[in-house]
Amino acid sequence: MTTGPSLTEGDEPERLQKVLSRLGIGSRRASEILIAEGRVVVNGTVATLGDRIGPGDELAVDGVVYTTRPDVVVYLLNKPAGVVTTASDPEGRPTVVGLVPPEPRVVPVGRLDLETEGLLLLTNDGTLTHRLTHPSFGVEKEYLAEVEGSPSRQALRRLREGIELDDGRTAPAKVSQIEPGAVRITIHEGRNRQVRRMCEAIGHPVRRLVRTRIGPLADRTLRPGQSRRLTDDEVLGLQRAIGSPR
Ligand code: URA
């Protein structure tokens, strides 16, 4: 049996402002103001001060839904190189879906190239998948790129400001050099082979690429090939990160 994120700590209904403050939406006082302003909706009805919510209730603040659906699972996988980001591969190569429990069935959220390593989410939640992959929601993805040579400051500035690729100019990126041949790059677009093409365009092809963060999620303890269920707080944090489109 699977259990989804729970908004409340126990089985008993709790005061709404207590739950809102635990979710990090605001202090209790600030949460009371949100409720009074009619910005908090429980199970489709605008909440009022004094309302309580329990497990299974659906909460939305300014249109951002915090779900308690018990059937939702989200895995965080540390994808090794050489594993395909699909559910099944006609060539019989190992797939990311083969690295997580078979039931309930989940699909990868977006895609990492065959040779790219690092963090990948898999879920059976279609809304989460859509929002995490759609550029308008702008979820940040951070990569560590080991590149050939050592990019100059000017080359790094080009990465930062946006680069003309054959499918258009890239949006501004966060870029920092960690050591001469290693660059941390944070983007929120997710086009096909984007980081590899950006580095290629500045004359420093990628030798190794690792995704180190997805929105608020990072985990340095997961070994390659290992996965784990997200905690309730992580799922709620993710929902907050993808709350509203840019
Ligand atoms: N950018 C790439 O070039 N490859 C990936 O797998 C992810 C981002």
PDB file of C-alpha atoms and ligand atoms in Angstrom:
ATOM      1  CA  MET A   1       0.000   0.000   0.000  1.00  0.00           C
ATOM      2  CA  THR A   2       1.198   3.516  -0.729  1.00  0.00           C
ATOM      3  CA  THR A   3       0.531   6.704   1.123  1.00  0.00           C
ATOM      4  CA  GLY A   4       0.775  10.185  -0.292  1.00  0.00           C
ATOM      5  CA  PRO A   5       1.821  13.379   1.405  1.00  0.00           C
ATOM      6  CA  SER A   6      -0.205  14.333   4.404  1.00  0.00           C
ATOM      7  CA  LEU A   7      -1.024  17.920   5.216  1.00  0.00           C
ATOM      8  CA  THR A   8      -1.718  17.172   8.851  1.00  0.00           C
ATOM      9  CA  GLU A   9       0.542  15.571  11.421  1.00  0.00           C
ATOM     10  CA  GLY A  10      -1.959  13.053  12.769  1.00  0.00           C
ATOM     11  CA  ASP A  11      -5.417  11.778  11.888  1.00  0.00           C
ATOM     12  CA  GLU A  12      -7.188  14.582  13.734  1.00  0.00           C
ATOM     13  CA  PRO A  13      -8.302  17.722  11.876  1.00  0.00           C
ATOM     14  CA  GLU A  14      -6.064  20.701  12.622  1.00  0.00           C
ATOM     15  CA  ARG A  15      -6.579  24.431  12.501  1.00  0.00           C
ATOM     16  CA  LEU A  16      -5.974  25.737   9.033  1.00  0.00           C
ATOM     17  CA  GLN A  17      -3.504  28.435  10.057  1.00  0.00           C
ATOM     18  CA  LYS A  18      -1.403  25.828  11.874  1.00  0.00           C
ATOM     19  CA  VAL A  19      -1.191  23.693   8.736  1.00  0.00           C
ATOM     20  CA  LEU A  20      -0.420  26.721   6.563  1.00  0.00           C
ATOM     21  CA  SER A  21       2.421  27.791   8.794  1.00  0.00           C
ATOM     22  CA  ARG A  22       3.857  24.268   8.915  1.00  0.00           C
ATOM     23  CA  LEU A  23       3.846  24.204   5.109  1.00  0.00           C
ATOM     24  CA  GLY A  24       5.948  27.369   5.201  1.00  0.00           C
ATOM     25  CA  ILE A  25       3.252  29.497   3.595  1.00  0.00           C
ATOM     26  CA  GLY A  26       3.391  32.110   6.336  1.00  0.00           C
ATOM     27  CA  SER A  27       3.417  32.620  10.097  1.00  0.00           C
ATOM     28  CA  ARG A  28       0.167  31.785  11.877  1.00  0.00           C
ATOM     29  CA  ARG A  29      -0.745  35.451  11.912  1.00  0.00           C
ATOM     30  CA  ALA A  30       0.070  35.851   8.201  1.00  0.00           C
ATOM     31  CA  SER A  31      -1.934  32.702   7.493  1.00  0.00           C
ATOM     32  CA  GLU A  32      -4.936  34.118   9.331  1.00  0.00           C
ATOM     33  CA  ILE A  33      -4.749  37.157   7.085  1.00  0.00           C
ATOM     34  CA  LEU A  34      -4.581  34.925   3.976  1.00  0.00           C
ATOM     35  CA  ILE A  35      -7.706  33.122   5.184  1.00  0.00           C
ATOM     36  CA  ALA A  36      -9.497  36.375   5.976  1.00  0.00           C
ATOM     37  CA  GLU A  37      -8.644  37.670   2.509  1.00  0.00           C
ATOM     38  CA  GLY A  38     -10.343  34.643   0.950  1.00  0.00           C
ATOM     39  CA  ARG A  39      -7.150  33.320  -0.644  1.00  0.00           C
ATOM     40  CA  VAL A  40      -7.373  29.877   0.949  1.00  0.00           C
ATOM     41  CA  VAL A  41      -9.676  27.217  -0.480  1.00  0.00           C
ATOM     42  CA  VAL A  42     -10.414  23.834   1.099  1.00  0.00           C
ATOM     43  CA  ASN A  43     -12.097  21.155  -0.999  1.00  0.00           C
ATOM     44  CA  GLY A  44     -13.201  23.807  -3.480  1.00  0.00           C
ATOM     45  CA  THR A  45     -14.779  26.161  -0.914  1.00  0.00           C
ATOM     46  CA  VAL A  46     -13.242  29.433   0.289  1.00  0.00           C
ATOM     47  CA  ALA A  47     -12.090  28.847   3.853  1.00  0.00           C
ATOM     48  CA  THR A  48     -13.010  30.970   6.837  1.00  0.00           C
ATOM     49  CA  LEU A  49     -11.148  31.594  10.080  1.00  0.00           C
ATOM     50  CA  GLY A  50     -11.634  28.714  12.471  1.00  0.00           C
ATOM     51  CA  ASP A  51     -11.845  26.052   9.768  1.00  0.00           C
ATOM     52  CA  ARG A  52      -9.960  22.820  10.339  1.00  0.00           C
ATOM     53  CA  ILE A  53      -8.600  20.373   7.822  1.00  0.00           C
ATOM     54  CA  GLY A  54      -7.718  16.739   8.076  1.00  0.00           C
ATOM     55  CA  PRO A  55      -6.063  14.001   6.054  1.00  0.00           C
ATOM     56  CA  GLY A  56      -7.593  13.674   2.600  1.00  0.00           C
ATOM     57  CA  ASP A  57      -8.654  17.309   2.334  1.00  0.00           C
ATOM     58  CA  GLU A  58      -7.437  19.348  -0.600  1.00  0.00           C
ATOM     59  CA  LEU A  59      -5.937  22.727   0.166  1.00  0.00           C
ATOM     60  CA  ALA A  60      -5.236  25.538  -2.293  1.00  0.00           C
ATOM     61  CA  VAL A  61      -3.603  28.883  -1.570  1.00  0.00           C
ATOM     62  CA  ASP A  62      -3.704  31.510  -4.308  1.00  0.00           C
ATOM     63  CA  GLY A  63      -4.556  28.696  -6.694  1.00  0.00           C
ATOM     64  CA  VAL A  64      -1.592  26.505  -5.671  1.00  0.00           C
ATOM     65  CA  VAL A  65      -2.945  23.079  -4.796  1.00  0.00           C
ATOM     66  CA  TYR A  66      -1.449  21.051  -1.970  1.00  0.00           C
ATOM     67  CA  THR A  67      -2.679  17.553  -2.475  1.00  0.00           C
ATOM     68  CA  THR A  68      -3.105  14.709  -0.070  1.00  0.00           C
ATOM     69  CA  ARG A  69      -4.006  12.150  -2.702  1.00  0.00           C
ATOM     70  CA  PRO A  70      -2.973   8.840  -1.196  1.00  0.00           C
ATOM     71  CA  ASP A  71      -2.338   7.153  -4.547  1.00  0.00           C
ATOM     72  CA  VAL A  72       0.417   9.542  -5.643  1.00  0.00           C
ATOM     73  CA  VAL A  73       4.013   8.328  -5.535  1.00  0.00           C
ATOM     74  CA  VAL A  74       7.090  10.312  -6.460  1.00  0.00           C
ATOM     75  CA  TYR A  75      10.543   8.757  -6.617  1.00  0.00           C
ATOM     76  CA  LEU A  76      13.867  10.533  -6.751  1.00  0.00           C
ATOM     77  CA  LEU A  77      16.390   8.458  -8.687  1.00  0.00           C
ATOM     78  CA  ASN A  78      20.105   8.954  -9.127  1.00  0.00           C
ATOM     79  CA  LYS A  79      20.324   7.871 -12.759  1.00  0.00           C
ATOM     80  CA  PRO A  80      23.577   6.234 -13.786  1.00  0.00           C
ATOM     81  CA  ALA A  81      25.105   6.778 -17.223  1.00  0.00           C
ATOM     82  CA  GLY A  82      24.011   4.201 -19.817  1.00  0.00           C
ATOM     83  CA  VAL A  83      20.407   3.932 -18.577  1.00  0.00           C
ATOM     84  CA  VAL A  84      17.605   5.083 -20.905  1.00  0.00           C
ATOM     85  CA  THR A  85      14.928   7.523 -19.729  1.00  0.00           C
ATOM     86  CA  THR A  86      11.915   5.534 -20.942  1.00  0.00           C
ATOM     87  CA  ALA A  87       9.600   2.853 -19.610  1.00  0.00           C
ATOM     88  CA  SER A  88      10.768   0.236 -22.108  1.00  0.00           C
ATOM     89  CA  ASP A  89      13.574   0.184 -24.645  1.00  0.00           C
ATOM     90  CA  PRO A  90      13.253  -1.707 -27.948  1.00  0.00           C
ATOM     91  CA  GLU A  91      17.015  -2.294 -27.859  1.00  0.00           C
ATOM     92  CA  GLY A  92      16.744  -3.940 -24.449  1.00  0.00           C
ATOM     93  CA  ARG A  93      18.949  -1.442 -22.620  1.00  0.00           C
ATOM     94  CA  PRO A  94      18.336  -0.839 -18.921  1.00  0.00           C
ATOM     95  CA  THR A  95      15.664   1.795 -18.243  1.00  0.00           C
ATOM     96  CA  VAL A  96      15.053   4.221 -15.404  1.00  0.00           C
ATOM     97  CA  VAL A  97      11.659   2.609 -14.759  1.00  0.00           C
ATOM     98  CA  GLY A  98      13.497  -0.651 -14.097  1.00  0.00           C
ATOM     99  CA  LEU A  99      15.324   1.047 -11.215  1.00  0.00           C
ATOM    100  CA  VAL A 100      12.198   1.811  -9.151  1.00  0.00           C
ATOM    101  CA  PRO A 101       9.516  -0.492  -7.708  1.00  0.00           C
ATOM    102  CA  PRO A 102       7.183  -1.862 -10.443  1.00  0.00           C
ATOM    103  CA  GLU A 103       3.935  -0.969  -8.665  1.00  0.00           C
ATOM    104  CA  PRO A 104       2.308   1.491  -8.873  1.00  0.00           C
ATOM    105  CA  ARG A 105       3.467   2.225 -12.403  1.00  0.00           C
ATOM    106  CA  VAL A 106       5.331   5.505 -12.751  1.00  0.00           C
ATOM    107  CA  VAL A 107       6.841   7.411 -15.652  1.00  0.00           C
ATOM    108  CA  PRO A 108       9.935   9.602 -15.791  1.00  0.00           C
ATOM    109  CA  VAL A 109       9.403  13.346 -15.436  1.00  0.00           C
ATOM    110  CA  GLY A 110      11.204  14.800 -18.428  1.00  0.00           C
ATOM    111  CA  ARG A 111      14.323  13.199 -19.742  1.00  0.00           C
ATOM    112  CA  LEU A 112      18.030  12.861 -19.151  1.00  0.00           C
ATOM    113  CA  ASP A 113      20.271  11.799 -22.055  1.00  0.00           C
ATOM    114  CA  LEU A 114      21.603   8.259 -22.083  1.00  0.00           C
ATOM    115  CA  GLU A 115      24.992   9.408 -20.811  1.00  0.00           C
ATOM    116  CA  THR A 116      23.712  12.044 -18.367  1.00  0.00           C
ATOM    117  CA  GLU A 117      23.763  11.102 -14.694  1.00  0.00           C
ATOM    118  CA  GLY A 118      22.016  12.424 -11.627  1.00  0.00           C
ATOM    119  CA  LEU A 119      18.610  13.299 -10.286  1.00  0.00           C
ATOM    120  CA  LEU A 120      15.449  12.278 -12.087  1.00  0.00           C
ATOM    121  CA  LEU A 121      11.887  12.197 -10.774  1.00  0.00           C
ATOM    122  CA  LEU A 122       9.411   9.443 -11.616  1.00  0.00           C
ATOM    123  CA  THR A 123       5.765   9.687 -10.697  1.00  0.00           C
ATOM    124  CA  ASN A 124       2.216   8.596 -11.461  1.00  0.00           C
ATOM    125  CA  ASP A 125       0.963  12.165 -10.954  1.00  0.00           C
ATOM    126  CA  GLY A 126       0.181  13.646 -14.381  1.00  0.00           C
ATOM    127  CA  THR A 127      -0.250  17.202 -13.095  1.00  0.00           C
ATOM    128  CA  LEU A 128       3.119  17.141 -11.403  1.00  0.00           C
ATOM    129  CA  THR A 129       4.737  15.776 -14.565  1.00  0.00           C
ATOM    130  CA  HIS A 130       3.138  18.444 -16.726  1.00  0.00           C
ATOM    131  CA  ARG A 131       4.113  21.287 -14.443  1.00  0.00           C
ATOM    132  CA  LEU A 132       7.657  20.099 -13.896  1.00  0.00           C
ATOM    133  CA  THR A 133       8.329  19.721 -17.595  1.00  0.00           C
ATOM    134  CA  HIS A 134       6.478  22.744 -18.950  1.00  0.00           C
ATOM    135  CA  PRO A 135       8.858  25.707 -19.364  1.00  0.00           C
ATOM    136  CA  SER A 136       6.197  28.214 -18.268  1.00  0.00           C
ATOM    137  CA  PHE A 137       6.425  26.872 -14.706  1.00  0.00           C
ATOM    138  CA  GLY A 138      10.161  27.573 -14.760  1.00  0.00           C
ATOM    139  CA  VAL A 139      11.397  24.923 -12.348  1.00  0.00           C
ATOM    140  CA  GLU A 140      15.164  25.254 -11.947  1.00  0.00           C
ATOM    141  CA  LYS A 141      17.429  22.360 -12.837  1.00  0.00           C
ATOM    142  CA  GLU A 142      21.037  22.494 -11.766  1.00  0.00           C
ATOM    143  CA  TYR A 143      23.807  20.584 -13.541  1.00  0.00           C
ATOM    144  CA  LEU A 144      27.462  19.958 -12.946  1.00  0.00           C
ATOM    145  CA  ALA A 145      29.215  19.869 -16.300  1.00  0.00           C
ATOM    146  CA  GLU A 146      32.749  18.618 -16.690  1.00  0.00           C
ATOM    147  CA  VAL A 147      33.926  20.178 -19.917  1.00  0.00           C
ATOM    148  CA  GLU A 148      36.917  20.057 -22.186  1.00  0.00           C
ATOM    149  CA  GLY A 149      39.400  22.843 -21.468  1.00  0.00           C
ATOM    150  CA  SER A 150      38.748  25.748 -19.158  1.00  0.00           C
ATOM    151  CA  PRO A 151      36.067  28.265 -20.244  1.00  0.00           C
ATOM    152  CA  SER A 152      37.142  31.906 -20.122  1.00  0.00           C
ATOM    153  CA  ARG A 153      35.183  34.511 -18.198  1.00  0.00           C
ATOM    154  CA  GLN A 154      33.794  35.743 -21.479  1.00  0.00           C
ATOM    155  CA  ALA A 155      32.623  32.238 -22.435  1.00  0.00           C
ATOM    156  CA  LEU A 156      30.908  31.868 -19.065  1.00  0.00           C
ATOM    157  CA  ARG A 157      29.253  35.242 -19.577  1.00  0.00           C
ATOM    158  CA  ARG A 158      27.856  34.010 -22.911  1.00  0.00           C
ATOM    159  CA  LEU A 159      26.339  30.998 -21.140  1.00  0.00           C
ATOM    160  CA  ARG A 160      24.867  33.316 -18.519  1.00  0.00           C
ATOM    161  CA  GLU A 161      23.376  35.805 -20.933  1.00  0.00           C
ATOM    162  CA  GLY A 162      21.898  33.286 -23.378  1.00  0.00           C
ATOM    163  CA  ILE A 163      23.293  31.514 -26.403  1.00  0.00           C
ATOM    164  CA  GLU A 164      21.968  31.256 -29.933  1.00  0.00           C
ATOM    165  CA  LEU A 165      21.223  27.582 -30.621  1.00  0.00           C
ATOM    166  CA  ASP A 166      19.593  26.113 -33.725  1.00  0.00           C
ATOM    167  CA  ASP A 167      16.218  26.080 -31.939  1.00  0.00           C
ATOM    168  CA  GLY A 168      16.523  29.666 -30.672  1.00  0.00           C
ATOM    169  CA  ARG A 169      18.277  31.655 -27.992  1.00  0.00           C
ATOM    170  CA  THR A 170      18.574  30.137 -24.530  1.00  0.00           C
ATOM    171  CA  ALA A 171      17.139  32.027 -21.565  1.00  0.00           C
ATOM    172  CA  PRO A 172      19.637  33.540 -19.121  1.00  0.00           C
ATOM    173  CA  ALA A 173      21.286  30.855 -16.972  1.00  0.00           C
ATOM    174  CA  LYS A 174      23.051  30.862 -13.625  1.00  0.00           C
ATOM    175  CA  VAL A 175      26.635  29.807 -14.220  1.00  0.00           C
ATOM    176  CA  SER A 176      29.609  29.449 -11.906  1.00  0.00           C
ATOM    177  CA  GLN A 177      32.986  27.880 -12.396  1.00  0.00           C
ATOM    178  CA  ILE A 178      33.851  25.354  -9.703  1.00  0.00           C
ATOM    179  CA  GLU A 179      37.287  24.499 -11.007  1.00  0.00           C
ATOM    180  CA  PRO A 180      38.963  25.058 -14.375  1.00  0.00           C
ATOM    181  CA  GLY A 181      37.094  22.263 -16.220  1.00  0.00           C
ATOM    182  CA  ALA A 182      33.934  22.095 -14.111  1.00  0.00           C
ATOM    183  CA  VAL A 183      30.953  24.419 -14.391  1.00  0.00           C
ATOM    184  CA  ARG A 184      27.707  24.569 -12.428  1.00  0.00           C
ATOM    185  CA  ILE A 185      24.836  25.555 -14.731  1.00  0.00           C
ATOM    186  CA  THR A 186      21.262  26.238 -13.646  1.00  0.00           C
ATOM    187  CA  ILE A 187      18.558  26.457 -16.302  1.00  0.00           C
ATOM    188  CA  HIS A 188      14.782  26.324 -16.313  1.00  0.00           C
ATOM    189  CA  GLU A 189      13.993  25.462 -19.918  1.00  0.00           C
ATOM    190  CA  GLY A 190      14.894  21.805 -20.463  1.00  0.00           C
ATOM    191  CA  ARG A 191      15.290  21.664 -24.246  1.00  0.00           C
ATOM    192  CA  ASN A 192      16.733  18.574 -25.829  1.00  0.00           C
ATOM    193  CA  ARG A 193      20.444  18.184 -24.925  1.00  0.00           C
ATOM    194  CA  GLN A 194      20.426  21.813 -23.873  1.00  0.00           C
ATOM    195  CA  VAL A 195      23.416  21.909 -21.540  1.00  0.00           C
ATOM    196  CA  ARG A 196      25.547  19.869 -23.919  1.00  0.00           C
ATOM    197  CA  ARG A 197      24.640  22.163 -26.814  1.00  0.00           C
ATOM    198  CA  MET A 198      25.289  25.312 -24.744  1.00  0.00           C
ATOM    199  CA  CYS A 199      28.757  24.103 -23.763  1.00  0.00           C
ATOM    200  CA  GLU A 200      29.490  22.981 -27.305  1.00  0.00           C
ATOM    201  CA  ALA A 201      28.517  26.456 -28.536  1.00  0.00           C
ATOM    202  CA  ILE A 202      31.189  28.107 -26.375  1.00  0.00           C
ATOM    203  CA  GLY A 203      33.804  25.632 -27.605  1.00  0.00           C
ATOM    204  CA  HIS A 204      33.949  23.471 -24.464  1.00  0.00           C
ATOM    205  CA  PRO A 205      32.120  20.179 -25.134  1.00  0.00           C
ATOM    206  CA  VAL A 206      30.772  18.287 -22.145  1.00  0.00           C
ATOM    207  CA  ARG A 207      32.678  15.219 -21.008  1.00  0.00           C
ATOM    208  CA  ARG A 208      30.426  14.351 -18.107  1.00  0.00           C
ATOM    209  CA  LEU A 209      27.064  15.784 -17.087  1.00  0.00           C
ATOM    210  CA  VAL A 210      25.341  15.305 -13.733  1.00  0.00           C
ATOM    211  CA  ARG A 211      22.010  16.815 -12.659  1.00  0.00           C
ATOM    212  CA  THR A 212      22.416  17.866  -9.039  1.00  0.00           C
ATOM    213  CA  ARG A 213      19.137  19.636  -8.247  1.00  0.00           C
ATOM    214  CA  ILE A 214      15.508  19.815  -9.400  1.00  0.00           C
ATOM    215  CA  GLY A 215      13.747  22.838  -7.897  1.00  0.00           C
ATOM    216  CA  PRO A 216      14.123  22.438  -4.127  1.00  0.00           C
ATOM    217  CA  LEU A 217      15.273  18.803  -4.391  1.00  0.00           C
ATOM    218  CA  ALA A 218      18.865  17.670  -3.998  1.00  0.00           C
ATOM    219  CA  ASP A 219      20.326  14.540  -2.428  1.00  0.00           C
ATOM    220  CA  ARG A 220      24.018  13.776  -2.248  1.00  0.00           C
ATOM    221  CA  THR A 221      23.490  10.518  -0.381  1.00  0.00           C
ATOM    222  CA  LEU A 222      21.765   8.608  -3.219  1.00  0.00           C
ATOM    223  CA  ARG A 223      24.281   6.394  -4.970  1.00  0.00           C
ATOM    224  CA  PRO A 224      24.024   5.856  -8.760  1.00  0.00           C
ATOM    225  CA  GLY A 225      21.109   3.502  -9.442  1.00  0.00           C
ATOM    226  CA  GLN A 226      19.504   4.170  -6.054  1.00  0.00           C
ATOM    227  CA  SER A 227      16.076   5.718  -5.647  1.00  0.00           C
ATOM    228  CA  ARG A 228      13.832   6.707  -2.788  1.00  0.00           C
ATOM    229  CA  ARG A 229      10.310   7.973  -2.218  1.00  0.00           C
ATOM    230  CA  LEU A 230      10.070  11.688  -1.637  1.00  0.00           C
ATOM    231  CA  THR A 231       9.052  12.622   1.873  1.00  0.00           C
ATOM    232  CA  ASP A 232       5.726  14.390   2.396  1.00  0.00           C
ATOM    233  CA  ASP A 233       7.524  17.667   2.972  1.00  0.00           C
ATOM    234  CA  GLU A 234       9.497  17.256  -0.241  1.00  0.00           C
ATOM    235  CA  VAL A 235       6.344  16.616  -2.289  1.00  0.00           C
ATOM    236  CA  LEU A 236       4.709  19.672  -0.773  1.00  0.00           C
ATOM    237  CA  GLY A 237       7.864  21.719  -1.396  1.00  0.00           C
ATOM    238  CA  LEU A 238       7.801  20.603  -5.012  1.00  0.00           C
ATOM    239  CA  GLN A 239       4.147  21.550  -5.319  1.00  0.00           C
ATOM    240  CA  ARG A 240       5.006  24.967  -3.930  1.00  0.00           C
ATOM    241  CA  ALA A 241       7.886  25.352  -6.429  1.00  0.00           C
ATOM    242  CA  ILE A 242       5.598  24.626  -9.375  1.00  0.00           C
ATOM    243  CA  GLY A 243       2.659  26.522  -7.992  1.00  0.00           C
ATOM    244  CA  SER A 244       2.084  29.074 -10.666  1.00  0.00           C
ATOM    245  CA  PRO A 245       3.435  29.687 -14.150  1.00  0.00           C
ATOM    246  CA  ARG A 246       5.778  32.601 -14.797  1.00  0.00           C
TER     247      ARG A 246
HETATM  248  N1  URA B   1      21.014  18.941 -20.789  1.00  0.00           N
HETATM  249  C1  URA B   1      21.632  18.017 -21.553  1.00  0.00           C
HETATM  250  O1  URA B   1      22.391  18.364 -22.450  1.00  0.00           O
HETATM  251  N2  URA B   1      21.397  16.715 -21.297  1.00  0.00           N
HETATM  252  C2  URA B   1      20.608  16.295 -20.305  1.00  0.00           C
HETATM  253  O2  URA B   1      20.442  15.087 -20.120  1.00  0.00           O
HETATM  254  C3  URA B   1      19.966  17.258 -19.525  1.00  0.00           C
HETATM  255  C4  URA B   1      20.192  18.581 -19.792  1.00  0.00           C
END
